[in-house]
Amino acid sequence: MDETEDMEAEMDFDDGEEPSFSDPEDFEDDFSDQELMEDILKDRPTEADGIDAVVVVDNVPQVGPERVEKLKNVIHKIFSKFGKITNEFYPDADGKTKGYIFLEYTAPSHAQEAVKNADGYKLDKQHTFRVNLFTDFDKYMNISDEWESPEKQPFKDFGNLRHWMEDPDCRDQYSVIFEAGERTGIFANDAKEALTVEERARWTETYVRWSHMGTYLATFHQRGIALWGGEKFKQIQRFSHQGVQLIDFSPCERYMVSFSPLMDTKDDPQAIIIWDVLTGQKKRGFHCESSAHWPIFKWSNDGKFFARMSQDTLSIYETPSMGLLDKKSLKINGIKDFSWSPGDNIIAFWVPEDKDIPARVTLMQLPTRNEIRVRNLFNVVDCKLHWQKNGDYLCVKVDRTPKGQPGVVTNFEIFRMREKQVPVDVVEMKDGIIAFAWEPNGSKFAVLHGESPRINVSFYHVRSNGKIDLIKTYDKQQANSIFWSPQGQFLVLAGLRSMNGALAFVDTSDCTMMNFVEHYMASDVEWDPTGRFLVTSVSWWSHKVDNAYWLWTFQGRLLQKNSKDRFCQLLWRPRPPVLLGQEQMKTIKKDLKKYSKIFEQKDRLSQSKASKELIDKRRSMMEDYHSYRDTTAKMYLEQKPLRLELRGGVDTDELDSNVEDWEEETIEFFISEEIFPFGEL
């Protein structure tokens, strides 16, 4: 039928009669201008009375004519970041500026951005800017003298954001992305089987990230980032950043950094945005040429500072103002890399050799910028900075080309951060270095060195007497990665990807190889926060077959094999820092035997799958019985009026009811008769 109508329409058109494309007279479309011309309307000019783009800046230095030009240059440098300035006016009196100025931008949105970001900007010790829109002064002048209480805002209860820490069995959680990213689940870890906490379809478009203390789960979407948390993983916050690809959290979880290659413009930096996690507000935007070395910004351990390196420059910013520390960057010619101490506000950076000037590693205290240690190095090819988790030690891996010798040799320069004047010890390595890793809560480090197939692993101990001892070396290891337990002592030597997933579990207290196992084609290794369990996995992003994750004990005993369709990613949920002091922790460890019986009983119960099934079956039967009993008792009560009616009003529900109407009867029963012959007696 449709084909016939089309043919008829074509025939009509061929005959010279043009079909009508007009709408009927009573036709009304339901499309708004916003839907039809969204791209055009977003750039349309807004109604303004000519002063909406003007800002007033107070607390500006009062200077004479000889310093006005310099002041204008400083002001222009600060406020031109928010948009193009078309006019500026500096009122003066008695030969000096009055301490306030007027700036006009090309658009009201730029003026609003200046107010949001420059208000509270500290120019120096005596001058902190107060920035307001010119149009706001009418509002301030018309404020009523009578105080009115602000409207009460509804409280958004997201539940206990750390509820998983109250699990009676202390089960840690982890996130899993599977079905090629179509499904994301949160699971509670159990030695026998993973317990589903939450599972959703298309929860994220790419991958997920946990915040540093595990409070928030971040999901990625084309329009931005969403944060989830609480007992039911409700949405807590949204950040609009079109095309976002990468994020990073500050260690204190107060701020989040996002990167998108789509949003950057010359006048309005949008490639990198720093957000306030609690309010969802944008704190500041930055330009970014490349995200090859993510994160672009590196945070201090307490989240008070963050730093960025560019050519010959190290820029250190402070929170919450997001402004440059002391209003200027550090000029460091040739700076190659830098890193914050995980335990103190100390930053380490290194600079290569320049003609006759040796390479150097510098330790700088913040915010004073005092250089607490400088180490000169010669014939340097490259350096890598490795901090111990608590900031007790810094290892600088130095690759050198000895004079008159071919090849490259490596030294480890060990900085003792907790000792006076920060002494440095040197460990010389003759082989090429494959991997280096500090023990998280200790003074040992492990090194993979050599070349395949003769890869060796060596364990060193930094002694308090100023020596570094080689504890043990194992030859011919199938490993290219080192993974320490978060609590120290135990580690895994892993041969990932090209080495087919060989795993060696080591106890470094006596350097014992506890177990050798294999997870074929394993691509990732993840320790749980307690150091009791380890997960190895084959990601669909790396290989298209055998996608699964396996759960091991810290001793290398396999507990589970979890196969997920097109499994992609597993991430353990981090734990917040322990609130107990060292003395309290020592007391708990000392009295651990008091609790051991309870733990052993739980372990025995959890290890017996048959017992668990039997208990579950009995519990189910008991629940069914109680349900049946309650239903029957309810029916019995509902039928009581009917029983009274059938029995003439006599209540026979109780055994001792209507005693006065009872009649006593005696009934005899003949049971048996036995006859004995008299003659036999």
XYZ file of C-alpha atoms in Angstrom:
681
model
C 0.000 0.000 0.000
C 2.803 2.447 0.884
C 4.637 1.703 -2.358
C 1.461 2.409 -4.363
C 0.993 5.777 -2.639
C 4.628 6.710 -3.330
C 4.202 5.835 -7.010
C 1.049 7.936 -7.210
C 2.853 10.885 -5.614
C 5.680 10.563 -8.151
C 3.212 10.363 -11.030
C 1.474 13.524 -9.806
C 4.783 15.331 -9.612
C 5.812 14.190 -13.068
C 2.592 15.608 -14.433
C 3.727 19.041 -13.339
C 1.681 19.402 -10.157
C 4.059 20.240 -7.332
C 3.051 18.597 -4.040
C 2.160 20.897 -1.175
C 4.553 21.012 1.751
C 2.572 23.551 3.744
C 1.221 22.709 7.186
C -2.541 22.741 7.790
C -3.920 26.019 9.123
C -4.554 24.589 12.586
C -1.127 22.891 12.828
C 1.074 23.854 15.818
C 4.570 22.422 16.224
C 5.859 21.549 19.684
C 9.540 22.249 19.017
C 11.096 25.080 20.980
C 13.719 27.469 19.668
C 16.149 25.946 22.162
C 15.769 22.517 20.548
C 16.007 23.769 16.968
C 18.859 26.272 17.324
C 20.681 25.363 20.499
C 24.169 25.956 19.032
C 23.167 29.391 17.691
C 21.182 30.576 20.705
C 23.956 29.854 23.185
C 26.052 32.574 21.510
C 23.282 35.179 21.181
C 23.932 38.495 22.940
C 22.140 39.011 26.224
C 20.180 42.080 27.168
C 22.324 44.512 29.131
C 22.164 48.162 30.162
C 25.848 48.816 29.484
C 27.182 48.294 32.998
C 26.629 44.549 33.484
C 30.183 43.866 32.302
C 31.798 46.301 34.783
C 33.482 45.178 38.002
C 34.693 47.247 40.960
C 37.941 46.180 42.600
C 38.566 47.426 46.161
C 41.731 47.301 48.314
C 43.961 48.218 45.389
C 47.298 49.840 46.430
C 47.242 53.646 46.550
C 50.179 54.860 44.443
C 51.501 58.063 42.950
C 51.790 58.948 39.251
C 55.230 57.368 38.955
C 53.888 53.913 39.914
C 50.474 53.963 38.243
C 51.722 52.337 35.041
C 53.314 49.474 36.974
C 50.104 48.987 38.970
C 48.063 48.898 35.760
C 50.315 46.204 34.317
C 49.905 44.047 37.441
C 46.118 44.523 37.504
C 45.816 43.787 33.785
C 47.882 40.600 34.106
C 45.655 39.314 36.910
C 42.232 40.255 35.530
C 42.807 39.611 31.824
C 42.738 35.877 32.621
C 38.953 36.096 32.898
C 38.295 37.874 29.584
C 39.211 40.812 27.379
C 39.236 44.173 29.212
C 37.935 47.040 27.063
C 38.062 49.930 29.569
C 39.715 50.608 32.908
C 39.435 53.609 35.216
C 41.694 54.472 38.177
C 40.152 57.304 40.258
C 42.703 59.564 41.954
C 42.824 62.421 44.432
C 45.658 64.489 45.878
C 48.118 62.898 43.466
C 47.349 59.263 44.460
C 44.958 56.578 43.333
C 41.961 56.138 45.646
C 42.374 52.414 46.295
C 39.547 51.210 44.056
C 39.259 50.800 40.281
C 36.691 50.030 37.566
C 37.244 47.378 34.868
C 34.923 46.768 31.909
C 34.904 43.410 30.053
C 33.524 42.575 26.623
C 30.808 40.347 28.114
C 28.934 40.133 31.447
C 29.947 36.463 31.776
C 33.617 37.535 31.950
C 32.810 40.010 34.691
C 31.013 37.306 36.672
C 34.012 35.020 36.241
C 36.299 37.765 37.577
C 34.108 38.214 40.655
C 33.996 34.489 41.317
C 37.723 33.866 40.967
C 39.440 37.141 41.934
C 37.413 38.092 45.007
C 39.709 37.434 47.968
C 42.849 37.415 45.805
C 45.837 38.279 48.007
C 48.110 40.715 46.161
C 50.493 41.159 49.091
C 50.419 41.218 52.883
C 48.517 44.532 53.014
C 46.190 44.192 50.029
C 43.528 41.541 49.446
C 41.140 42.304 46.582
C 37.390 42.550 47.067
C 35.699 42.275 43.674
C 32.018 43.031 42.976
C 29.818 43.640 39.953
C 28.985 47.315 39.475
C 25.294 46.408 39.239
C 25.437 44.806 42.683
C 25.929 48.173 44.367
C 22.276 49.087 43.721
C 21.323 45.837 45.400
C 23.548 46.595 48.380
C 22.128 50.135 48.714
C 18.549 48.832 48.755
C 19.053 46.261 51.484
C 16.398 46.642 54.163
C 17.471 47.744 57.624
C 15.237 45.040 59.074
C 16.871 41.654 59.257
C 15.043 38.765 57.658
C 16.033 35.225 58.405
C 17.247 33.368 55.314
C 15.061 30.732 53.775
C 15.808 27.344 55.226
C 17.304 25.032 52.630
C 16.358 21.355 52.657
C 19.072 19.056 53.946
C 20.272 16.425 51.510
C 20.960 13.259 53.430
C 23.274 10.974 51.450
C 23.500 8.480 54.294
C 26.659 7.305 55.980
C 29.407 7.866 53.415
C 31.653 5.401 55.263
C 29.101 2.720 56.000
C 31.266 -0.028 54.495
C 33.741 0.491 57.347
C 31.059 -0.730 59.780
C 30.750 -4.176 58.188
C 30.719 -6.662 61.130
C 32.946 -9.047 59.157
C 35.308 -6.243 58.017
C 34.801 -7.073 54.347
C 36.436 -4.696 51.911
C 34.685 -3.638 48.720
C 35.811 -3.419 45.118
C 34.356 -2.216 41.828
C 34.160 -4.379 38.704
C 33.423 -3.295 35.129
C 32.336 -6.116 32.805
C 30.335 -6.869 29.666
C 32.740 -4.538 27.814
C 31.727 -1.639 30.034
C 27.966 -2.170 29.850
C 27.685 -3.202 33.516
C 29.416 -2.031 36.683
C 29.127 -3.717 40.053
C 30.285 -3.112 43.615
C 31.114 -6.291 45.541
C 32.023 -7.119 49.131
C 35.037 -9.401 49.365
C 34.523 -12.781 51.020
C 36.876 -15.735 51.074
C 34.232 -18.052 49.595
C 32.324 -15.885 47.145
C 31.907 -12.227 46.274
C 28.761 -10.611 47.679
C 26.925 -8.137 45.428
C 26.451 -4.717 47.036
C 25.231 -2.769 43.987
C 25.067 -3.474 40.257
C 23.881 -1.208 37.450
C 23.768 -1.136 33.676
C 25.655 1.641 31.841
C 26.736 3.218 35.116
C 29.791 4.691 33.385
C 30.767 5.259 29.756
C 34.484 4.480 30.096
C 35.874 3.518 33.508
C 35.526 4.391 37.219
C 37.784 5.848 39.890
C 37.663 5.767 43.707
C 38.659 8.847 45.686
C 41.769 8.537 47.866
C 39.890 7.578 51.046
C 37.150 5.568 49.337
C 34.355 8.036 50.097
C 33.325 8.631 46.474
C 33.025 6.559 43.318
C 33.532 8.648 40.165
C 31.882 7.636 36.890
C 32.676 9.103 33.454
C 30.125 10.488 31.010
C 30.323 12.531 27.817
C 28.991 15.590 29.618
C 31.095 15.268 32.755
C 31.750 13.390 35.993
C 29.291 12.050 38.583
C 30.183 11.158 42.180
C 28.327 8.416 44.049
C 28.385 7.307 47.675
C 26.443 6.295 50.741
C 24.769 2.984 51.503
C 22.800 2.849 48.235
C 25.359 4.694 46.088
C 23.189 7.745 45.503
C 24.447 10.512 43.248
C 26.158 13.079 45.461
C 27.629 15.541 42.968
C 27.872 16.303 39.236
C 30.577 18.207 37.372
C 29.848 19.447 33.849
C 32.981 19.034 31.702
C 32.246 18.058 28.105
C 34.420 15.213 26.792
C 36.170 14.572 30.111
C 38.791 11.827 29.889
C 40.931 11.959 33.038
C 40.431 12.930 36.680
C 42.457 13.110 39.869
C 41.477 13.706 43.515
C 43.375 15.677 46.116
C 44.546 13.472 49.037
C 42.061 15.234 51.355
C 39.180 14.533 48.887
C 38.186 18.214 48.994
C 39.113 18.890 45.360
C 38.903 17.068 42.045
C 40.845 17.805 38.847
C 39.334 16.923 35.459
C 40.813 17.042 31.953
C 39.042 17.356 28.595
C 40.706 18.003 25.229
C 37.484 19.499 23.793
C 36.787 22.541 25.948
C 39.893 24.737 25.870
C 39.694 28.274 24.485
C 42.214 31.085 24.510
C 40.176 33.476 26.657
C 38.493 30.919 28.887
C 40.779 28.018 29.975
C 38.680 24.873 30.261
C 41.039 21.992 29.447
C 41.833 21.392 33.117
C 39.331 22.358 35.792
C 39.731 22.158 39.565
C 36.417 21.555 41.340
C 35.250 21.848 44.922
C 33.861 18.378 45.673
C 31.465 19.488 48.428
C 29.823 22.385 46.575
C 30.356 21.275 42.969
C 31.706 24.718 42.080
C 34.515 25.341 39.631
C 37.503 26.762 41.494
C 39.776 27.492 38.545
C 40.494 26.527 34.934
C 43.859 25.989 33.247
C 45.184 25.526 29.741
C 46.813 22.208 28.811
C 48.811 21.373 25.716
C 49.174 17.651 26.439
C 47.985 15.150 29.048
C 50.725 12.620 28.273
C 52.082 12.885 31.819
C 48.933 12.696 33.914
C 48.336 13.971 36.512
C 49.390 17.420 35.337
C 49.010 18.752 38.883
C 50.612 16.911 41.780
C 49.205 17.432 45.287
C 50.909 17.812 48.645
C 50.039 15.144 51.207
C 47.522 17.375 53.050
C 45.947 18.928 49.948
C 47.061 22.471 50.870
C 49.287 22.837 47.807
C 49.416 21.575 44.247
C 52.131 22.097 41.664
C 52.602 22.031 37.925
C 55.785 21.876 35.852
C 56.311 23.627 32.535
C 59.423 24.550 30.593
C 61.976 25.991 33.057
C 59.170 26.727 35.512
C 57.646 25.118 38.603
C 54.319 26.689 39.574
C 53.074 25.992 43.102
C 49.486 26.927 43.987
C 47.778 27.085 47.356
C 44.246 26.216 48.390
C 41.549 27.362 48.751
C 42.439 30.517 46.773
C 43.927 28.459 43.877
C 46.436 31.263 43.393
C 50.206 31.045 42.964
C 52.131 30.718 46.192
C 53.687 34.142 46.917
C 52.179 35.292 43.581
C 55.024 33.952 41.456
C 56.334 30.726 39.957
C 59.784 29.290 40.524
C 62.204 29.791 37.662
C 64.213 26.541 37.445
C 66.161 26.237 34.217
C 65.920 22.761 32.700
C 63.707 21.187 35.381
C 62.850 17.617 34.318
C 60.666 16.145 37.049
C 59.345 16.807 40.553
C 57.467 14.932 43.278
C 55.843 15.724 46.644
C 56.757 13.889 49.828
C 53.862 11.648 50.967
C 54.451 12.660 54.601
C 55.480 16.343 54.618
C 55.126 19.516 52.583
C 58.479 18.912 50.898
C 58.952 18.911 47.151
C 61.821 17.171 45.343
C 62.933 18.068 41.816
C 65.946 17.420 39.617
C 67.757 19.409 36.939
C 70.096 17.895 34.305
C 73.672 18.997 33.660
C 74.280 22.217 31.734
C 77.803 22.585 30.362
C 80.049 22.809 33.444
C 77.173 22.890 35.918
C 76.429 19.426 37.389
C 72.987 17.885 37.591
C 71.338 18.354 40.954
C 68.512 17.029 43.109
C 66.894 19.618 45.398
C 64.618 19.167 48.405
C 62.528 22.267 49.121
C 60.381 22.987 52.187
C 56.987 24.603 51.546
C 55.625 27.234 51.944
C 58.940 28.844 52.983
C 60.754 27.594 49.825
C 63.828 26.821 51.914
C 66.196 24.347 50.247
C 66.853 21.763 52.943
C 69.156 19.583 50.812
C 70.913 19.833 47.434
C 72.741 16.873 45.885
C 75.059 17.417 42.900
C 75.371 14.579 40.368
C 77.740 14.060 37.418
C 77.490 12.315 34.031
C 73.738 11.931 34.473
C 71.533 10.498 31.724
C 68.261 10.300 33.642
C 66.781 10.381 37.171
C 63.649 8.886 38.731
C 62.216 9.947 42.092
C 60.787 7.222 44.398
C 59.300 8.219 47.779
C 58.675 5.743 50.570
C 54.975 5.773 51.527
C 55.464 7.631 54.840
C 58.041 10.039 53.433
C 60.826 8.586 55.608
C 63.097 7.992 52.605
C 63.584 9.252 49.077
C 65.354 7.118 46.481
C 66.723 8.871 43.419
C 67.495 6.344 40.693
C 70.401 7.856 38.749
C 71.470 6.521 35.345
C 75.032 7.538 34.470
C 77.515 7.156 31.624
C 80.937 6.625 33.275
C 83.822 8.409 31.556
C 85.820 6.094 29.342
C 83.330 3.228 29.755
C 80.571 2.097 27.393
C 76.972 1.648 28.490
C 74.949 3.010 31.389
C 75.314 2.239 35.105
C 72.757 2.938 37.814
C 73.119 4.252 41.363
C 70.452 4.556 44.025
C 70.851 7.761 46.049
C 68.973 7.144 49.327
C 67.984 10.312 51.230
C 67.257 9.748 54.960
C 64.538 12.374 55.420
C 64.081 12.001 59.198
C 67.734 12.483 60.094
C 69.574 15.731 60.685
C 70.857 17.451 57.519
C 69.333 14.632 55.416
C 72.328 12.315 54.848
C 72.555 10.401 51.564
C 73.677 6.784 51.032
C 74.611 5.304 47.673
C 73.891 1.799 46.349
C 75.681 0.908 43.111
C 74.027 -1.468 40.641
C 75.940 -3.141 37.825
C 72.891 -4.468 35.965
C 70.122 -2.665 34.178
C 67.118 -1.837 36.398
C 63.700 -3.218 35.483
C 61.700 -2.181 38.573
C 62.166 -0.546 41.996
C 59.707 -0.406 44.910
C 59.828 0.687 48.571
C 58.213 -1.301 51.363
C 55.160 0.867 52.242
C 55.501 0.823 56.036
C 59.128 -0.092 56.512
C 62.720 0.555 55.523
C 63.265 -2.179 52.920
C 63.195 -1.929 49.138
C 63.195 -4.452 46.304
C 64.921 -4.194 42.925
C 64.452 -6.201 39.731
C 67.654 -6.060 37.688
C 69.383 -7.826 34.814
C 68.125 -8.883 31.403
C 65.779 -11.667 30.328
C 66.107 -14.592 30.818
C 68.480 -13.790 33.743
C 66.351 -11.399 35.775
C 67.337 -11.151 39.433
C 65.540 -9.694 42.435
C 67.466 -8.181 45.340
C 66.184 -7.074 48.737
C 67.883 -4.258 50.679
C 67.393 -2.933 54.202
C 68.138 0.679 55.209
C 69.579 0.337 58.711
C 69.422 3.014 61.398
C 73.204 2.859 61.817
C 73.770 4.513 58.447
C 74.252 1.350 56.409
C 72.247 -0.263 53.637
C 72.492 -4.053 53.703
C 71.808 -6.476 50.874
C 69.515 -9.072 52.478
C 68.967 -11.560 49.689
C 69.213 -12.035 45.912
C 67.221 -14.558 43.875
C 68.363 -15.457 40.360
C 66.362 -16.224 37.225
C 62.993 -14.740 38.117
C 60.092 -14.507 35.660
C 59.059 -11.030 36.716
C 58.848 -7.493 35.403
C 56.822 -5.863 38.215
C 56.966 -5.588 42.029
C 53.801 -5.298 44.134
C 54.233 -4.718 47.884
C 51.439 -5.454 50.323
C 49.986 -2.142 51.629
C 51.044 -3.178 55.148
C 54.561 -4.187 54.123
C 56.523 -7.435 54.739
C 54.880 -9.392 51.889
C 55.213 -8.780 48.160
C 54.469 -10.367 44.803
C 56.905 -10.578 41.899
C 54.766 -10.639 38.762
C 55.569 -11.375 35.150
C 52.683 -9.572 33.479
C 51.582 -9.606 29.850
C 54.603 -10.847 27.877
C 55.716 -13.117 30.762
C 52.403 -15.026 30.831
C 51.373 -14.156 34.394
C 54.048 -15.855 36.539
C 53.604 -14.951 40.243
C 56.031 -15.383 43.152
C 54.788 -14.679 46.704
C 57.597 -13.547 49.037
C 57.836 -13.002 52.801
C 60.591 -10.397 53.183
C 60.965 -10.898 56.950
C 63.237 -13.832 56.101
C 63.084 -13.537 52.264
C 61.211 -16.821 51.888
C 59.512 -17.710 48.613
C 56.120 -18.845 49.900
C 54.611 -19.970 46.604
C 55.069 -19.985 42.816
C 51.842 -19.849 40.774
C 50.610 -18.647 37.400
C 47.623 -16.731 36.070
C 48.075 -17.049 32.333
C 48.122 -13.719 30.456
C 47.417 -11.715 33.629
C 47.446 -7.983 32.903
C 46.859 -6.448 36.364
C 47.640 -7.090 40.043
C 45.755 -5.369 42.892
C 46.292 -5.746 46.671
C 43.333 -5.154 48.954
C 43.779 -2.306 51.523
C 44.482 -4.744 54.388
C 47.187 -6.736 52.613
C 45.337 -10.015 53.284
C 44.141 -10.639 49.727
C 45.433 -10.153 46.198
C 43.593 -10.041 42.874
C 45.128 -10.900 39.516
C 43.105 -10.284 36.391
C 42.998 -10.545 32.607
C 41.296 -7.423 31.261
C 39.181 -7.381 28.107
C 40.883 -4.092 27.345
C 44.205 -5.987 27.023
C 43.125 -9.447 25.803
C 39.856 -10.599 24.287
C 39.918 -14.122 25.795
C 40.116 -15.689 29.281
C 38.764 -12.522 30.894
C 38.450 -13.119 34.637
C 39.833 -12.114 38.024
C 41.284 -14.513 40.583
C 41.440 -13.978 44.345
C 44.505 -15.144 46.308
C 45.619 -15.043 49.931
C 48.774 -13.119 50.747
C 50.563 -16.501 50.863
C 49.614 -17.388 47.299
C 46.707 -19.778 47.925
C 43.959 -19.508 45.295
C 40.515 -18.813 46.785
C 38.275 -17.884 43.836
C 38.133 -17.810 40.067
C 35.586 -15.239 38.984
C 34.783 -15.245 35.282
C 32.880 -12.199 34.065
C 31.746 -11.743 30.491
C 34.237 -9.333 28.877
C 35.674 -8.344 32.263
C 37.470 -4.974 32.034
C 38.580 -3.506 35.362
C 38.749 -4.222 39.107
C 39.609 -1.569 41.700
C 39.693 -2.055 45.464
C 37.910 0.595 47.496
C 40.567 2.480 49.532
C 40.269 2.838 53.288
C 40.588 6.159 55.158
C 43.566 6.582 57.526
C 43.369 4.754 60.839
C 42.156 7.032 63.646
C 43.881 5.053 66.401
C 47.210 6.215 67.782
C 50.353 4.124 67.882
C 49.878 3.228 71.561
C 46.296 2.103 70.983
C 47.399 -0.065 68.073
C 50.151 -1.618 70.182
C 47.604 -2.431 72.908
C 45.284 -4.111 70.395
C 48.131 -6.191 68.972
C 49.207 -7.143 72.483
C 45.699 -8.336 73.429
C 44.996 -10.001 70.088
C 44.890 -13.466 71.664
C 41.755 -12.464 73.574
C 39.886 -12.134 70.304
C 41.538 -15.041 68.499
C 38.945 -17.618 69.617
C 36.114 -15.544 68.168
C 38.028 -15.066 64.927
C 38.893 -18.761 64.697
C 35.274 -19.740 65.235
C 34.147 -17.399 62.460
C 36.882 -18.702 60.190
C 35.879 -22.316 60.773
C 32.271 -21.473 60.048
C 33.124 -19.570 56.878
C 35.488 -22.293 55.659
C 32.791 -24.963 55.847
C 30.545 -24.467 52.850
C 28.371 -27.416 53.912
C 27.777 -25.831 57.323
C 26.848 -22.562 55.665
C 24.371 -24.292 53.354
C 22.872 -26.238 56.268
C 22.488 -23.090 58.359
C 20.882 -21.245 55.461
C 18.495 -24.178 54.898
C 17.484 -24.330 58.563
C 17.046 -20.583 58.689
C 14.823 -20.728 55.603
C 12.732 -23.559 57.117
C 12.334 -21.630 60.380
C 11.213 -18.521 58.480
C 8.667 -20.604 56.537
C 7.366 -22.118 59.801
C 6.945 -18.722 61.477
C 5.166 -17.386 58.404
C 2.764 -20.381 58.339
C 2.157 -20.128 62.106
C 1.348 -16.420 61.948
C -1.056 -16.948 59.022
C -2.844 -19.829 60.802
C -3.134 -17.922 64.099
C -4.656 -14.971 62.274
C -7.167 -17.251 60.538
C -8.028 -18.912 63.884
C -8.888 -15.546 65.439
C -10.963 -14.500 62.426
C -13.063 -17.718 62.674
C -13.910 -17.332 66.393
C -17.309 -15.632 65.828
C -18.297 -18.522 63.564
C -17.305 -21.097 66.214
C -19.370 -19.307 68.875
C -22.375 -19.228 66.546
C -22.105 -22.943 65.750
C -21.733 -23.870 69.460
C -24.614 -21.777 70.802
C -22.421 -19.037 72.206
C -20.236 -21.449 74.184
C -16.529 -20.534 74.018
C -14.562 -23.747 73.749
C -11.245 -22.191 72.804
C -9.833 -22.763 76.297
C -9.724 -26.115 78.147
C -11.054 -24.696 81.443
C -13.878 -22.618 79.958
C -17.549 -23.324 81.068
C -16.525 -25.629 83.965
C -19.906 -25.243 85.679
C -21.658 -26.889 82.714
C -19.460 -29.969 82.793
C -21.012 -33.442 83.574
C -18.825 -36.182 85.003
C -19.128 -39.622 83.387
C -17.356 -42.850 84.286
C -16.511 -45.205 81.482
C -15.093 -48.726 81.958
C -13.150 -50.560 79.273
C -12.709 -54.338 79.164
C -9.104 -54.891 78.320
C -8.358 -58.639 78.631
C -9.200 -61.814 80.562
C -6.720 -64.489 81.620
C -7.874 -68.012 82.961
C -5.581 -70.201 85.051
C -6.512 -73.943 85.456
C -6.856 -74.743 89.185
C -5.399 -78.227 88.923
C -1.990 -77.005 87.888
C -1.436 -74.824 90.938
